[in-house]
Rosetta silent file (secondary structure, phi, psi, omega in degrees, C-alpha in Angstrom):
SEQUENCE: RDIHMVAMVNIAPPGVPVAEKYDLKGSSAGRSATAEERQTKKEGVLLKDLDWDRPMMLSSATEEFVVKQAAADCDWLKGHSIIDYSLLVLIVRQPPNAPPVAASALVGYSEKSRAPTSEQYLLGIIDILQEYNWFKLVEHKVKSFAWHEDDVSCMDPERYRLRFQTMVMRVASGYTRIVGYAST
SCORE:     score description
SCORE:     0.000 S_00000001
   1 L     0.000  154.006  168.267   39.907   27.045   32.150 S_00000001
   2 L  -113.373  157.117 -162.241   37.581   24.928   32.596 S_00000001
   3 L  -120.606  142.616  167.197   35.183   23.715   29.215 S_00000001
   4 L  -130.579  144.958 -172.347   31.762   22.349   29.936 S_00000001
   5 L  -126.255  145.211 -177.652   30.093   20.321   27.332 S_00000001
   6 L  -111.551  119.858  159.213   26.235   19.748   26.936 S_00000001
   7 L   -93.720  122.173  160.541   25.205   16.544   24.947 S_00000001
   8 L  -108.806  138.449 -178.303   21.843   16.853   23.234 S_00000001
   9 L   -60.215  138.356  164.194   19.436   14.413   21.652 S_00000001
  10 L   -64.746  111.623 -167.759   18.671   14.774   18.065 S_00000001
  11 L   -57.673  -42.838 -178.207   15.287   16.430   18.104 S_00000001
  12 L   -98.551  128.528  177.579   14.451   14.537   14.593 S_00000001
  13 L   -66.463  167.871  172.611   14.706   10.818   14.427 S_00000001
  14 L   -78.097  157.111 -176.135   16.566    9.394   11.294 S_00000001
  15 L    82.377  -23.070  175.212   14.666    9.151    8.352 S_00000001
  16 L   -84.618  116.995 -173.105   12.468   11.728    8.959 S_00000001
  17 L   -47.130   75.741 -174.489   11.941   14.007    6.007 S_00000001
  18 L   -76.736  104.069 -154.726   12.174   17.260    7.310 S_00000001
  19 L   -62.988  -47.501  175.296   10.332   19.825    4.567 S_00000001
  20 E  -137.425  155.594 -177.007   11.779   23.091    6.383 S_00000001
  21 E  -134.973  144.499  174.898   14.409   24.161    9.060 S_00000001
  22 E  -138.808  116.151  175.048   14.693   27.356   10.842 S_00000001
  23 E   -91.126  104.849 -156.117   17.634   28.570   13.317 S_00000001
  24 L  -131.664   90.102  179.627   15.618   31.504   15.386 S_00000001
  25 L   -99.843    0.299 -169.268   17.155   33.806   17.952 S_00000001
  26 L    84.446    7.298  172.277   14.668   37.056   17.655 S_00000001
  27 L  -110.455  174.757  179.418   17.433   39.486   16.025 S_00000001
  28 L  -131.639   -7.805  169.398   17.457   40.585   12.537 S_00000001
  29 L   -49.758   78.960 -162.102   20.966   41.500   12.226 S_00000001
  30 L    85.966   27.314 -157.921   22.626   38.933    9.471 S_00000001
  31 L  -114.095   40.151 -173.177   19.469   36.678    9.998 S_00000001
  32 L  -148.767  155.685  171.608   18.530   35.192    6.557 S_00000001
  33 L   -67.986  149.200 -159.601   19.844   32.629    4.654 S_00000001
  34 L   -91.530  170.184  174.937   22.308   33.720    1.983 S_00000001
  35 H   -81.034  -23.114  167.613   21.295   33.311   -1.750 S_00000001
  36 H   -85.222  -15.817  156.949   24.435   30.920   -1.931 S_00000001
  37 H   -69.078  -45.885 -168.987   23.048   28.649    0.923 S_00000001
  38 H   -77.631  -31.080  174.236   19.927   28.630   -0.493 S_00000001
  39 H   -80.328  -21.671  167.687   21.213   27.652   -4.252 S_00000001
  40 H   -80.033  -44.695 -178.867   23.798   25.191   -2.704 S_00000001
  41 L  -113.545   48.180 -174.713   21.667   23.490   -0.177 S_00000001
  42 L   -56.062  -22.040  122.526   18.174   23.684   -2.180 S_00000001
  43 L   -59.012  115.125  154.605   16.848   20.869    0.044 S_00000001
  44 L   106.024   21.003 -172.195   17.717   21.423    3.821 S_00000001
  45 L   -63.080  125.162  176.589   18.743   25.116    3.499 S_00000001
  46 E   -70.556  119.112 -175.302   18.861   26.499    7.322 S_00000001
  47 E  -102.902  152.627  178.141   16.444   29.456    6.950 S_00000001
  48 E  -128.581 -162.583 -162.640   16.467   32.293   10.052 S_00000001
  49 H   -53.705  -63.101  165.703   14.617   34.709   11.440 S_00000001
  50 H   -31.403  -23.577 -169.990   14.075   37.106    8.440 S_00000001
  51 H   -90.538  -13.683 -170.242   12.946   34.148    6.391 S_00000001
  52 L   -90.375  118.342 -156.279   10.235   33.084    8.431 S_00000001
  53 L  -144.633   32.412 -154.817    7.335   34.204    6.835 S_00000001
  54 L  -131.568  137.772  162.894    4.787   31.376    7.643 S_00000001
  55 L   -90.692  155.819  176.957    2.301   30.903   10.289 S_00000001
  56 L   -96.466  121.894 -179.625    2.646   28.032   12.732 S_00000001
  57 L   -79.616  105.202  174.550   -0.553   26.197   13.441 S_00000001
  58 L  -139.743  161.328 -176.298   -0.907   24.800   17.190 S_00000001
  59 L   -80.885  177.327 -169.566   -3.762   24.501   19.294 S_00000001
  60 H   -58.893  -45.934  170.295   -4.247   27.156   21.950 S_00000001
  61 H   -56.087  -48.799 -178.796   -3.213   24.429   24.592 S_00000001
  62 H   -88.133    1.815  171.523    0.290   23.695   22.906 S_00000001
  63 H   -77.755  -48.570  173.104    0.741   27.146   22.050 S_00000001
  64 H   -46.554  -48.043 -175.653    0.334   27.925   25.889 S_00000001
  65 H   -56.836  -59.576 -172.458    2.870   24.950   26.501 S_00000001
  66 H   -63.806  -34.967  137.416    5.503   25.990   24.404 S_00000001
  67 H   -23.233  -82.730 -173.058    5.432   29.639   25.889 S_00000001
  68 H   -51.260  -54.676  165.813    5.554   28.425   29.124 S_00000001
  69 H   -37.888  -49.780 -171.138    8.610   25.883   28.431 S_00000001
  70 H   -45.222  -60.118 -148.839   10.109   28.526   26.558 S_00000001
  71 H   -77.513  -46.267  177.195    9.738   30.917   29.355 S_00000001
  72 H   -73.633  -33.114 -175.463   11.255   28.493   32.254 S_00000001
  73 H   -71.157  -28.710  156.510   14.199   27.313   29.927 S_00000001
  74 H   -26.513  -59.424 -169.074   14.998   31.249   29.577 S_00000001
  75 H   -82.731  -16.135  175.442   14.979   31.988   33.059 S_00000001
  76 H   -78.757  -48.120 -163.481   17.433   29.085   33.882 S_00000001
  77 H   -69.944  -42.373  165.908   19.774   30.134   30.948 S_00000001
  78 H   -53.111  -47.116  174.506   19.631   33.996   32.365 S_00000001
  79 H   -45.878  -37.040  168.993   20.121   32.621   35.755 S_00000001
  80 L   -87.097  -10.988 -169.772   23.685   31.322   34.291 S_00000001
  81 L    73.144   16.582  159.035   24.301   34.305   32.079 S_00000001
  82 E   -72.270  128.914 -178.147   23.893   32.495   29.167 S_00000001
  83 E  -139.121 -177.787 -178.206   23.286   33.910   26.023 S_00000001
  84 L    83.215   -2.655  164.736   23.514   32.923   22.109 S_00000001
  85 L   -79.720 -168.961 -176.699   20.869   30.474   22.026 S_00000001
  86 E  -152.814  165.544  164.379   18.356   29.923   19.280 S_00000001
  87 E   -87.723   86.207 -167.425   15.045   27.896   18.517 S_00000001
  88 E   -76.666  128.541  173.279   15.546   25.238   16.207 S_00000001
  89 E  -136.691  126.119  178.016   12.176   24.413   14.331 S_00000001
  90 E  -104.314  142.123  164.978   11.731   21.531   12.089 S_00000001
  91 E  -120.195  138.615 -161.341    8.738   21.274    9.899 S_00000001
  92 E  -139.428  126.193  152.718    7.589   17.615    8.848 S_00000001
  93 E  -106.478  129.065 -172.399    4.729   17.271    6.406 S_00000001
  94 L  -131.957  145.125 -167.765    2.731   14.465    7.116 S_00000001
  95 L   -78.374  155.846 -174.509   -0.772   13.458    5.605 S_00000001
  96 L   -48.733  134.769 -165.009   -3.566   14.696    8.134 S_00000001
  97 L    64.855   22.978  176.441   -3.960   12.251   11.254 S_00000001
  98 L   -98.792  148.037 -167.786   -0.795   10.714   10.824 S_00000001
  99 L   -52.487  147.877  179.096    0.807    9.456   13.992 S_00000001
 100 L   -52.913  158.805  177.992    3.494   12.032   15.606 S_00000001
 101 L  -108.635   19.310  169.397    6.978   11.155   13.706 S_00000001
 102 L  -169.445  157.748  170.699    8.577   11.717   17.612 S_00000001
 103 L   -45.244  -46.089 -169.223    7.350   11.539   21.093 S_00000001
 104 L   -96.206    0.224  162.806    7.922   15.303   21.321 S_00000001
 105 L   -59.529  132.141  172.471    6.377   16.338   18.106 S_00000001
 106 E   -98.032   91.607 -179.179    3.691   18.972   17.932 S_00000001
 107 E   -26.435   97.193 -175.466    0.915   18.565   15.660 S_00000001
 108 E   -39.307  164.821  168.043   -0.420   21.134   13.724 S_00000001
 109 E  -171.147  109.074 -179.639   -3.791   22.151   14.153 S_00000001
 110 E   -48.538   95.729 -177.284   -6.374   24.266   12.694 S_00000001
 111 L   -71.048  -11.222 -168.894   -8.516   26.266   15.222 S_00000001
 112 L   -81.624  -64.967 -169.175  -10.693   27.507   12.101 S_00000001
 113 L  -100.010   19.650 -168.984  -11.567   23.769   11.267 S_00000001
 114 L    17.170   59.124  172.305  -10.825   22.214   14.995 S_00000001
 115 E  -144.386  160.307 -174.681   -8.844   19.636   12.839 S_00000001
 116 E   -80.667  161.597 -178.260   -5.158   18.511   12.754 S_00000001
 117 E  -105.848 -163.392  168.678   -3.286   19.747    9.678 S_00000001
 118 E   -79.149  -14.739 -159.708   -0.531   18.094    7.627 S_00000001
 119 E  -103.751  157.548  177.615    2.620   19.764    9.561 S_00000001
 120 E  -151.684  136.271 -159.017    3.904   18.598   12.477 S_00000001
 121 E   -99.408  146.780  178.079    6.782   20.631   14.575 S_00000001
 122 E  -136.140  119.691  172.373    9.995   19.292   16.313 S_00000001
 123 E  -130.280  143.943 -177.348   11.276   22.161   18.351 S_00000001
 124 E  -140.917  166.138  170.480   14.555   22.624   20.738 S_00000001
 125 E   -97.203  138.757 -158.820   16.655   25.297   22.274 S_00000001
 126 E  -153.797  177.387  176.910   19.753   24.831   20.772 S_00000001
 127 L    92.150  179.693 -169.206   23.448   26.551   19.867 S_00000001
 128 L   -69.295  -21.508  172.942   26.905   27.332   21.669 S_00000001
 129 L    48.768   67.599 -179.311   25.073   28.605   24.609 S_00000001
 130 E   -69.178  146.942 -170.468   27.924   31.684   25.357 S_00000001
 131 E   -96.484  117.243  164.303   28.543   33.021   28.724 S_00000001
 132 L   -52.697  106.651  170.094   27.839   36.597   28.803 S_00000001
 133 L  -141.648 -143.108 -169.448   31.016   38.498   29.782 S_00000001
 134 L   -86.283    7.887  165.228   33.142   41.559   28.952 S_00000001
 135 L   -89.376  -31.809 -173.065   33.896   40.168   25.612 S_00000001
 136 H   -80.429  -56.745 -165.649   30.064   39.731   24.734 S_00000001
 137 H   -72.875  -35.781  154.356   29.862   43.189   25.697 S_00000001
 138 H   -47.369  -63.505 -177.661   32.289   44.888   23.560 S_00000001
 139 H   -38.094  -43.558 -163.643   30.916   42.408   20.645 S_00000001
 140 H   -78.419  -46.291 -166.038   27.311   44.170   21.339 S_00000001
 141 H   -54.090  -65.567 -178.300   28.725   47.593   21.386 S_00000001
 142 H   -56.344  -34.014  171.786   30.749   47.339   18.474 S_00000001
 143 H   -79.963   -4.133  172.819   27.867   45.715   16.126 S_00000001
 144 H   -70.487  -28.682  163.481   25.511   48.350   17.380 S_00000001
 145 H   -49.407  -42.937  172.831   27.457   50.757   15.144 S_00000001
 146 H   -94.222  -32.848 -169.109   26.458   49.021   12.166 S_00000001
 147 L  -126.023  164.695  171.831   22.655   47.711   13.311 S_00000001
 148 L   -71.845  128.306 -150.689   20.334   48.963   15.718 S_00000001
 149 H   -51.237  -43.089 -172.721   21.423   47.695   19.197 S_00000001
 150 H   -70.035   -6.991  174.354   18.076   45.401   19.587 S_00000001
 151 H   -86.698  -32.898  166.344   18.744   43.807   16.221 S_00000001
 152 L   -65.219  120.701 -178.531   22.153   42.532   17.257 S_00000001
 153 L   -44.897  -58.443  171.775   22.118   39.101   18.308 S_00000001
 154 L   -54.382  114.825  150.809   24.765   39.606   21.326 S_00000001
 155 L  -146.613 -179.038  174.174   23.196   41.235   24.154 S_00000001
 156 L   -85.653  157.591 -153.274   23.071   41.076   27.750 S_00000001
 157 H   -45.567  -23.997 -179.404   21.342   37.740   29.272 S_00000001
 158 H   -92.302  -34.381  171.804   17.856   39.644   30.522 S_00000001
 159 H   -63.816  -25.625 -170.215   17.337   41.516   27.027 S_00000001
 160 H   -64.383  -50.164 -162.432   18.310   38.533   25.348 S_00000001
 161 H   -63.292  -30.626 -169.782   15.900   36.346   27.274 S_00000001
 162 H   -88.753  -44.263  161.972   12.885   38.952   27.019 S_00000001
 163 H   -49.613  -50.933  175.463   13.893   39.281   22.969 S_00000001
 164 H   -45.388  -74.201 -175.920   13.858   35.246   22.803 S_00000001
 165 H   -54.081  -34.408  165.803   10.616   34.995   24.529 S_00000001
 166 H   -34.481  -65.936 -165.544    8.962   37.498   22.278 S_00000001
 167 H   -67.925  -24.017  161.541    9.937   35.578   19.460 S_00000001
 168 H   -62.186  -40.447 -173.494    8.598   32.401   20.650 S_00000001
 169 H   -73.623  -15.947 -178.224    5.589   33.641   21.435 S_00000001
 170 H   -83.104  -35.358  167.850    5.298   35.281   18.204 S_00000001
 171 H   -47.676  -50.761  179.765    6.234   31.970   16.576 S_00000001
 172 H   -89.870    2.005  162.592    3.979   29.845   18.455 S_00000001
 173 L   -91.120    5.505  174.640    0.899   32.048   17.973 S_00000001
 174 L    97.013    8.330  177.163    0.986   32.089   14.215 S_00000001
 175 L   -55.920  124.124  178.729    2.734   35.184   13.658 S_00000001
 176 L   -93.297    5.761  173.283    4.127   35.579    9.951 S_00000001
 177 L  -157.844  117.919 -151.879    6.667   37.992   10.927 S_00000001
 178 L  -111.320  -29.756  178.796    8.588   37.473   13.998 S_00000001
 179 L  -142.640 -168.222  178.872   11.401   40.119   14.168 S_00000001
 180 L   103.787    9.821 -173.160   12.578   43.541   12.526 S_00000001
 181 L   -81.988  -15.128  173.951   10.526   45.552   15.124 S_00000001
 182 L   -67.049  -55.463 -165.940   13.581   48.111   16.112 S_00000001
 183 L  -101.484   17.778  176.974   14.724   48.863   12.702 S_00000001
 184 L  -121.374    0.000    0.000   11.299   49.112   10.637 S_00000001
């Protein structure tokens, strides 16, 4: 059996103080940090979809760029029958007008005041990149007994792509609630 590896660059340069970290899939089943995780990792806890309760402040042009790039990446992943990817969002707080912490950093922007904010965002699509196969189909069916089928992370590549892109659009557009539409 062939095993394929993908090496990815760390999206946060060494020494950059990350204030918040999110692993977002667009699903809600089991997608929050546990109380134990929050207590044992007081700083640096990895938050998930149901923990997202904040707006991301991006300019209209940056929002459009993020949504288009995610769509192109998702189309490629779907074309290769890949699922289980996440959007990693790292939030760095800097003084307003501070230079970007990395070349890829997206600087927060307030449309209302037309000025940069103190937040910078580092984004990347990450995770195990599972191929959707018979085992994943069975996993989806089994988990759908406990949760609504749209809330389960594992689903066919087309539905996964659509749900993920909807979540990215909501994050980039400043929504404070990005999942839970099926079960609420």
